[in-house]
Amino acid sequence: MLRAKGITKTYWNGPKELCVLKDVHLEVAAHEVIAIVGPSGAGKSTLLHILGGLDDPTQGEVYLDDFCLSTLNDTAKAMVRNTRFGFVFQFYHLLQEFTALENVMMPALIRLGGRGVITGDAKKKAADLLAFLGLTERLTHRPSELSGGEQQRVAIARALMNDPEILFCDEPTGNLDYESGRQLQDFLMRLN
């Protein structure tokens, strides 16, 4: 389903070269769960961003099914990210001016291309996702009114809004206590 061939990512600071990823090969089959582990600064987030089409490798290619992501223009990549991928970012990236419910509905609005009003179905689905993650009482709260763990669960609900085929999670349990982290891991396994 997802394949990376020879991924290299290099950053430049003046004349100084920093190679974060070097010749990475990876294949992920449908319904497979993988974890990428390593110390801080090893390039895990960079690899996820490249696999998810958020960043381009310096060298190498990423394939989704049989097509190469790097051959797509920015609009087409954005469409793939919105319709086929879900992202749970390490730092959530929730929109501060919107409520938890509105943040979760955002991918549905983007899917419509901003041409319309979110349907009642989308609103219900967003509310159901938040309820499933234990946030029924927080639908109208803005991110600044939520704990770190609550923000993380809103981010997970948002990632699931468009029923992605692939869910990218960057340290999804990093801001949760042990028990909440274990429950989230169990949830992600059941979801798969």
Coordinates of N, CA and C in Angstrom, one line a residue:
M1 N 0.8 -1.2 0.0 CA 0.0 0.0 0.0 C 0.9 1.3 0.0
L2 N 1.9 1.3 0.9 CA 2.8 2.5 1.0 C 4.2 2.0 0.9
R3 N 5.0 2.6 0.0 CA 6.3 2.1 -0.2 C 7.3 3.3 -0.3
A4 N 8.4 3.2 0.4 CA 9.4 4.2 0.3 C 10.7 3.6 -0.3
K5 N 11.3 4.2 -1.3 CA 12.5 3.7 -2.0 C 13.6 4.7 -1.9
G6 N 14.6 4.4 -1.2 CA 15.8 5.2 -1.1 C 15.6 6.6 -0.6
I7 N 14.8 6.8 0.4 CA 14.5 8.1 1.0 C 15.8 8.7 1.7
T8 N 16.2 9.9 1.2 CA 17.2 10.6 1.8 C 16.7 12.0 2.1
K9 N 17.0 12.6 3.2 CA 16.6 14.0 3.5 C 17.8 14.7 4.1
T10 N 18.2 15.7 3.4 CA 19.3 16.5 3.8 C 18.9 18.0 4.0
Y11 N 19.4 18.6 5.1 CA 19.2 20.0 5.3 C 20.5 20.7 5.2
W12 N 20.5 22.0 4.8 CA 21.7 22.7 4.7 C 21.6 23.9 5.7
N13 N 22.7 24.2 6.4 CA 22.9 25.4 7.2 C 24.1 26.1 6.7
G14 N 23.9 26.9 5.7 CA 25.1 27.5 5.1 C 25.8 26.4 4.3
P15 N 27.1 26.3 4.5 CA 27.9 25.3 3.9 C 27.8 23.9 4.6
K16 N 27.2 23.9 5.7 CA 27.1 22.6 6.5 C 25.9 21.8 6.1
E17 N 26.2 20.5 5.9 CA 25.2 19.5 5.5 C 24.8 18.7 6.7
L18 N 23.4 18.5 6.9 CA 22.9 17.6 7.9 C 22.0 16.6 7.2
C19 N 22.5 15.4 7.2 CA 21.7 14.3 6.6 C 20.9 13.6 7.7
V20 N 19.6 13.8 7.6 CA 18.7 13.3 8.7 C 18.2 11.9 8.3
L21 N 18.0 11.6 7.1 CA 17.6 10.3 6.6 C 18.5 9.9 5.5
K22 N 19.0 8.6 5.4 CA 19.9 8.2 4.4 C 19.4 6.8 3.9
D23 N 19.0 6.8 2.6 CA 18.6 5.6 1.9 C 17.7 4.7 2.6
V24 N 16.6 5.3 3.1 CA 15.5 4.5 3.8 C 14.6 3.8 2.8
H25 N 14.4 2.5 3.1 CA 13.5 1.7 2.3 C 12.5 1.1 3.3
L26 N 11.2 1.2 2.9 CA 10.1 0.8 3.8 C 8.9 0.3 2.9
E27 N 8.3 -0.7 3.3 CA 7.0 -1.2 2.7 C 6.0 -1.4 3.8
V28 N 4.8 -0.9 3.6 CA 3.7 -1.1 4.6 C 2.5 -1.6 3.8
A29 N 2.1 -2.8 4.3 CA 0.9 -3.4 3.7 C -0.4 -2.9 4.3
A30 N -1.5 -3.1 3.6 CA -2.8 -2.7 4.1 C -3.0 -3.5 5.4
H31 N -3.6 -2.8 6.4 CA -3.9 -3.3 7.8 C -2.7 -3.6 8.6
E32 N -1.5 -3.2 8.2 CA -0.3 -3.4 9.0 C -0.1 -2.2 9.9
V33 N 0.3 -2.5 11.1 CA 0.6 -1.5 12.1 C 2.2 -1.5 12.3
I34 N 2.8 -0.4 12.1 CA 4.2 -0.4 12.3 C 4.5 0.8 13.3
A35 N 5.6 0.7 14.0 CA 6.1 1.7 14.9 C 7.6 2.0 14.5
I36 N 7.9 3.3 14.4 CA 9.2 3.7 14.1 C 9.8 4.3 15.4
V37 N 10.8 3.7 15.9 CA 11.3 4.1 17.2 C 12.8 4.6 17.0
G38 N 13.2 5.4 17.9 CA 14.6 5.9 17.9 C 14.6 7.1 18.8
P39 N 15.9 7.5 19.1 CA 16.0 8.7 20.0 C 15.5 10.0 19.4
S40 N 15.3 11.0 20.2 CA 14.9 12.3 19.7 C 15.9 12.8 18.7
G41 N 15.5 13.4 17.6 CA 16.3 13.9 16.6 C 16.8 12.9 15.6
A42 N 16.3 11.6 15.6 CA 16.7 10.6 14.7 C 16.1 10.7 13.4
G43 N 15.1 11.5 13.2 CA 14.4 11.7 11.9 C 13.1 11.0 11.8
K44 N 12.5 10.6 12.9 CA 11.2 9.9 12.9 C 10.1 10.8 12.3
S45 N 10.0 12.0 12.8 CA 8.9 12.9 12.3 C 9.2 13.3 10.9
T46 N 10.4 13.5 10.5 CA 10.8 13.8 9.1 C 10.3 12.7 8.2
L47 N 10.6 11.5 8.6 CA 10.2 10.3 7.8 C 8.6 10.3 7.6
L48 N 7.9 10.5 8.7 CA 6.5 10.5 8.7 C 5.9 11.6 7.8
H49 N 6.6 12.8 7.8 CA 6.1 13.9 7.0 C 6.4 13.6 5.5
I50 N 7.5 12.9 5.2 CA 7.8 12.5 3.8 C 6.8 11.4 3.4
L51 N 6.6 10.4 4.2 CA 5.6 9.3 3.8 C 4.2 9.9 3.6
G52 N 3.9 10.9 4.4 CA 2.5 11.5 4.3 C 2.4 12.6 3.3
G53 N 3.4 12.8 2.5 CA 3.4 13.8 1.5 C 3.4 15.3 2.0
L54 N 3.8 15.5 3.2 CA 3.8 16.8 3.8 C 5.2 17.5 3.4
D55 N 6.2 16.7 3.1 CA 7.5 17.2 2.8 C 8.0 16.3 1.7
D56 N 9.0 16.8 0.9 CA 9.6 16.0 -0.1 C 11.0 15.5 0.3
P57 N 11.3 14.3 -0.1 CA 12.7 13.9 0.2 C 13.7 14.6 -0.7
T58 N 14.9 14.7 -0.3 CA 16.0 15.2 -1.1 C 16.3 14.2 -2.3
Q59 N 16.2 12.9 -1.9 CA 16.3 11.9 -2.9 C 15.3 10.8 -2.6
G60 N 15.0 9.9 -3.5 CA 14.1 8.8 -3.3 C 12.6 9.1 -3.6
E61 N 11.8 8.1 -3.5 CA 10.4 8.2 -3.9 C 9.5 7.5 -2.9
V62 N 8.3 8.0 -2.8 CA 7.2 7.4 -2.0 C 6.1 7.0 -2.9
Y63 N 5.7 5.8 -2.8 CA 4.6 5.3 -3.6 C 3.4 5.0 -2.8
L64 N 2.2 5.4 -3.2 CA 0.9 5.0 -2.6 C 0.2 4.2 -3.6
D65 N 0.0 2.9 -3.3 CA -0.4 1.9 -4.3 C 0.6 2.0 -5.4
D66 N 0.2 2.3 -6.6 CA 1.1 2.3 -7.8 C 1.6 3.6 -8.3
F67 N 1.2 4.7 -7.6 CA 1.6 6.0 -8.1 C 2.6 6.7 -7.1
C68 N 3.5 7.4 -7.7 CA 4.6 8.1 -7.0 C 4.0 9.5 -6.5
L69 N 4.1 9.7 -5.2 CA 3.6 11.0 -4.6 C 4.3 12.2 -5.2
S70 N 5.6 12.0 -5.4 CA 6.4 13.2 -5.9 C 6.0 13.7 -7.3
T71 N 5.3 12.9 -8.0 CA 4.9 13.3 -9.4 C 3.6 14.2 -9.3
L72 N 3.0 14.2 -8.1 CA 1.8 15.0 -8.0 C 2.1 16.5 -7.7
N73 N 1.2 17.3 -8.2 CA 1.4 18.8 -7.9 C 0.8 19.0 -6.5
D74 N 1.0 20.2 -5.9 CA 0.6 20.5 -4.6 C -0.9 20.2 -4.3
T75 N -1.7 20.6 -5.3 CA -3.2 20.4 -5.1 C -3.5 18.9 -5.0
A76 N -2.9 18.1 -5.9 CA -3.2 16.7 -5.9 C -2.7 16.0 -4.6
K77 N -1.5 16.5 -4.1 CA -1.0 15.9 -2.9 C -1.9 16.3 -1.7
A78 N -2.4 17.5 -1.7 CA -3.3 17.9 -0.7 C -4.6 17.1 -0.7
M79 N -5.1 16.7 -1.9 CA -6.3 15.9 -2.0 C -6.0 14.5 -1.5
V80 N -4.9 13.9 -1.8 CA -4.5 12.6 -1.2 C -4.4 12.7 0.3
R81 N -3.8 13.7 0.8 CA -3.7 13.8 2.3 C -5.0 13.9 2.9
N82 N -6.0 14.6 2.3 CA -7.3 14.8 2.9 C -8.2 13.6 2.8
T83 N -8.0 12.9 1.7 CA -9.0 11.8 1.4 C -8.4 10.4 1.8
R84 N -7.1 10.3 1.9 CA -6.6 8.9 2.1 C -5.7 8.8 3.4
F85 N -5.3 9.9 3.9 CA -4.4 9.9 5.1 C -5.1 10.6 6.2
G86 N -4.7 10.2 7.4 CA -5.1 10.9 8.6 C -3.8 11.2 9.4
F87 N -3.7 12.4 10.0 CA -2.5 12.7 10.7 C -2.8 13.1 12.2
V88 N -2.0 12.5 13.1 CA -2.0 12.9 14.5 C -0.6 13.5 14.7
F89 N -0.5 14.8 14.8 CA 0.8 15.4 14.9 C 1.2 15.4 16.4
Q90 N 2.5 15.5 16.6 CA 3.1 15.5 17.9 C 2.6 16.7 18.7
F91 N 2.4 17.8 18.1 CA 2.0 19.0 18.8 C 0.6 19.4 18.4
Y92 N -0.2 18.4 18.0 CA -1.7 18.6 17.7 C -2.0 19.4 16.5
H93 N -1.5 20.7 16.4 CA -1.9 21.6 15.4 C -3.4 21.9 15.3
L94 N -4.0 22.0 16.5 CA -5.4 22.3 16.5 C -5.6 23.8 16.2
L95 N -6.6 24.2 15.6 CA -6.9 25.6 15.3 C -7.5 26.3 16.6
Q96 N -6.8 27.2 17.1 CA -7.2 27.8 18.4 C -8.5 28.6 18.4
E97 N -8.9 29.1 17.3 CA -10.1 29.9 17.2 C -11.4 29.0 17.1
F98 N -11.2 27.7 16.9 CA -12.4 26.8 16.7 C -12.5 25.9 17.9
T99 N -13.8 25.5 18.1 CA -14.1 24.5 19.2 C -13.5 23.1 18.8
A100 N -13.6 22.2 19.8 CA -13.2 20.9 19.6 C -14.0 20.3 18.4
L101 N -15.3 20.5 18.4 CA -16.2 19.9 17.4 C -15.8 20.5 16.0
E102 N -15.6 21.8 16.0 CA -15.2 22.4 14.7 C -13.9 22.0 14.2
N103 N -12.9 21.8 15.1 CA -11.6 21.2 14.7 C -11.7 19.8 14.1
V104 N -12.6 19.0 14.7 CA -12.8 17.7 14.1 C -13.5 17.7 12.8
M105 N -14.4 18.6 12.6 CA -15.1 18.7 11.3 C -14.2 19.3 10.2
M106 N -13.1 20.0 10.5 CA -12.3 20.7 9.5 C -12.0 19.8 8.3
P107 N -11.5 18.6 8.5 CA -11.2 17.8 7.2 C -12.4 17.6 6.3
A108 N -13.6 17.5 6.9 CA -14.8 17.4 6.0 C -15.0 18.7 5.3
L109 N -14.8 19.9 5.9 CA -15.0 21.1 5.2 C -13.9 21.3 4.1
I110 N -12.7 20.9 4.4 CA -11.6 20.9 3.4 C -12.0 20.0 2.2
R111 N -12.5 18.9 2.5 CA -12.9 17.9 1.5 C -13.9 18.5 0.5
L112 N -14.8 19.4 1.1 CA -15.8 20.1 0.2 C -15.1 21.2 -0.6
G113 N -13.9 21.5 -0.3 CA -13.2 22.6 -1.0 C -13.7 23.9 -0.6
G114 N -14.2 24.0 0.6 CA -14.8 25.3 1.1 C -16.0 25.7 0.4
R115 N -16.6 24.8 -0.4 CA -17.8 25.2 -1.2 C -19.1 24.7 -0.5
G116 N -19.3 25.0 0.6 CA -20.6 24.6 1.2 C -20.5 24.6 2.7
V117 N -21.6 24.2 3.2 CA -21.8 24.2 4.7 C -21.6 22.7 5.1
I118 N -21.0 22.5 6.3 CA -20.8 21.2 6.8 C -22.2 20.6 7.0
T119 N -22.4 19.4 6.6 CA -23.7 18.8 6.7 C -23.9 18.3 8.1
G120 N -25.2 18.1 8.4 CA -25.5 17.5 9.7 C -24.9 16.2 10.0
D121 N -24.7 15.4 8.9 CA -24.0 14.1 9.0 C -22.6 14.3 9.5
A122 N -21.9 15.3 8.9 CA -20.5 15.5 9.3 C -20.4 16.0 10.8
K123 N -21.4 16.8 11.2 CA -21.4 17.3 12.5 C -21.7 16.1 13.5
K124 N -22.6 15.3 13.1 CA -22.9 14.1 13.9 C -21.7 13.2 14.0
K125 N -21.0 12.9 12.9 CA -19.9 12.0 12.9 C -18.8 12.6 13.8
A126 N -18.5 13.9 13.7 CA -17.5 14.5 14.6 C -17.9 14.4 16.0
A127 N -19.1 14.6 16.4 CA -19.6 14.5 17.8 C -19.5 13.0 18.2
D128 N -19.8 12.1 17.3 CA -19.7 10.7 17.7 C -18.2 10.3 18.0
L129 N -17.3 10.8 17.1 CA -15.9 10.5 17.3 C -15.4 11.0 18.6
L130 N -15.8 12.3 18.9 CA -15.4 12.9 20.2 C -16.0 12.1 21.4
A131 N -17.2 11.7 21.3 CA -17.9 10.9 22.3 C -17.1 9.6 22.5
F132 N -16.8 9.0 21.5 CA -16.1 7.7 21.5 C -14.8 7.8 22.3
L133 N -14.2 9.0 22.1 CA -12.9 9.3 22.8 C -13.1 10.0 24.2
G134 N -14.3 10.0 24.7 CA -14.6 10.5 26.0 C -14.6 12.0 26.1
L135 N -15.0 12.7 25.1 CA -15.0 14.1 25.1 C -16.4 14.7 24.9
T136 N -17.4 14.0 25.2 CA -18.8 14.5 25.0 C -19.0 15.9 25.7
E137 N -18.4 16.1 26.8 CA -18.6 17.3 27.6 C -17.7 18.4 27.1
R138 N -16.9 18.2 26.1 CA -15.9 19.2 25.7 C -16.1 19.7 24.2
L139 N -17.2 19.4 23.6 CA -17.5 19.7 22.2 C -17.3 21.2 21.9
T140 N -17.8 22.1 22.8 CA -17.7 23.5 22.6 C -16.5 24.2 23.2
H141 N -15.6 23.4 23.7 CA -14.4 24.0 24.3 C -13.3 24.3 23.2
R142 N -12.6 25.4 23.3 CA -11.5 25.7 22.4 C -10.3 25.0 23.0
P143 N -9.3 24.8 22.1 CA -8.1 24.1 22.5 C -7.4 24.6 23.8
S144 N -7.4 25.9 24.0 CA -6.8 26.5 25.2 C -7.6 26.1 26.5
E145 N -8.8 25.6 26.3 CA -9.6 25.2 27.5 C -9.6 23.7 27.7
L146 N -8.7 23.0 27.0 CA -8.6 21.5 27.1 C -7.2 21.2 27.6
S147 N -7.1 20.1 28.3 CA -5.8 19.5 28.8 C -5.1 19.0 27.6
G148 N -3.8 18.7 27.8 CA -3.0 18.2 26.7 C -3.5 16.8 26.2
G149 N -4.0 16.0 27.1 CA -4.6 14.7 26.7 C -5.9 14.9 26.0
E150 N -6.7 15.9 26.4 CA -7.9 16.1 25.6 C -7.6 16.7 24.2
Q151 N -6.6 17.6 24.1 CA -6.2 18.1 22.8 C -5.8 16.9 21.9
Q152 N -5.0 16.0 22.5 CA -4.5 14.8 21.7 C -5.7 14.0 21.2
R153 N -6.7 13.8 22.0 CA -7.9 13.0 21.6 C -8.7 13.8 20.5
V154 N -8.7 15.1 20.6 CA -9.4 15.9 19.6 C -8.6 15.7 18.3
A155 N -7.3 15.7 18.3 CA -6.5 15.6 17.2 C -6.7 14.2 16.5
I156 N -6.9 13.2 17.4 CA -7.1 11.8 16.9 C -8.5 11.8 16.2
A157 N -9.5 12.4 16.8 CA -10.8 12.4 16.2 C -10.8 13.1 14.8
R158 N -10.0 14.2 14.8 CA -9.9 15.0 13.5 C -9.2 14.1 12.5
A159 N -8.2 13.3 12.8 CA -7.5 12.5 11.9 C -8.4 11.4 11.3
L160 N -9.4 11.0 12.1 CA -10.3 9.9 11.7 C -11.5 10.4 10.9
M161 N -11.7 11.7 10.8 CA -13.0 12.3 10.3 C -13.3 11.8 8.9
N162 N -12.3 11.7 8.0 CA -12.6 11.4 6.6 C -12.3 9.9 6.3
D163 N -12.3 9.1 7.4 CA -12.1 7.6 7.2 C -10.8 7.3 6.4
P164 N -9.7 7.7 6.9 CA -8.4 7.5 6.2 C -8.1 6.1 6.0
E165 N -7.4 5.8 4.9 CA -6.8 4.4 4.7 C -5.6 4.2 5.5
I166 N -4.8 5.3 5.7 CA -3.6 5.3 6.5 C -3.6 6.4 7.5
L167 N -3.3 6.0 8.7 CA -3.2 6.9 9.9 C -1.8 7.1 10.3
F168 N -1.2 8.3 10.2 CA 0.1 8.6 10.6 C 0.0 9.2 12.0
C169 N 0.7 8.6 13.0 CA 0.7 9.2 14.4 C 2.1 9.5 14.8
D170 N 2.3 10.7 15.2 CA 3.7 11.1 15.6 C 3.6 11.2 17.1
E171 N 4.1 10.2 17.8 CA 4.1 10.2 19.3 C 2.7 10.4 19.9
P172 N 1.7 9.6 19.5 CA 0.3 9.8 19.9 C 0.0 9.7 21.4
T173 N 0.9 9.0 22.1 CA 0.7 8.9 23.5 C 1.6 9.8 24.3
G174 N 2.4 10.6 23.7 CA 3.5 11.4 24.3 C 3.0 12.3 25.4
N175 N 1.7 12.8 25.4 CA 1.3 13.7 26.4 C 0.2 13.1 27.3
L176 N 0.1 11.8 27.2 CA -0.9 11.1 28.0 C -0.3 10.4 29.2
D177 N -1.1 10.2 30.3 CA -0.6 9.4 31.4 C -0.6 7.9 30.9
Y178 N 0.0 7.1 31.7 CA 0.2 5.7 31.3 C -1.1 5.0 30.9
E179 N -2.1 5.1 31.8 CA -3.4 4.4 31.5 C -4.1 4.9 30.3
S180 N -4.1 6.3 30.1 CA -4.7 6.9 28.9 C -3.9 6.5 27.7
G181 N -2.6 6.4 27.8 CA -1.8 6.0 26.7 C -2.1 4.5 26.3
R182 N -2.2 3.7 27.3 CA -2.5 2.3 27.0 C -3.9 2.1 26.3
Q183 N -4.8 2.9 26.8 CA -6.2 2.8 26.2 C -6.1 3.3 24.8
L184 N -5.4 4.4 24.5 CA -5.3 4.9 23.1 C -4.6 3.9 22.2
Q185 N -3.6 3.2 22.7 CA -2.9 2.2 21.9 C -3.9 1.0 21.6
D186 N -4.7 0.6 22.6 CA -5.7 -0.4 22.4 C -6.7 0.0 21.4
F187 N -7.1 1.3 21.5 CA -8.1 1.9 20.5 C -7.6 1.8 19.1
L188 N -6.3 2.3 18.9 CA -5.7 2.3 17.6 C -5.6 0.9 17.0
M189 N -5.3 -0.1 17.8 CA -5.2 -1.5 17.4 C -6.6 -2.0 16.9
R190 N -7.6 -1.7 17.7 CA -9.0 -2.1 17.4 C -9.4 -1.4 16.1
L191 N -9.1 -0.1 16.0 CA -9.5 0.7 14.8 C -8.9 0.0 13.5
N192 N -7.6 -0.4 13.6 CA -7.0 -1.1 12.5 C -7.8 -2.3 12.1

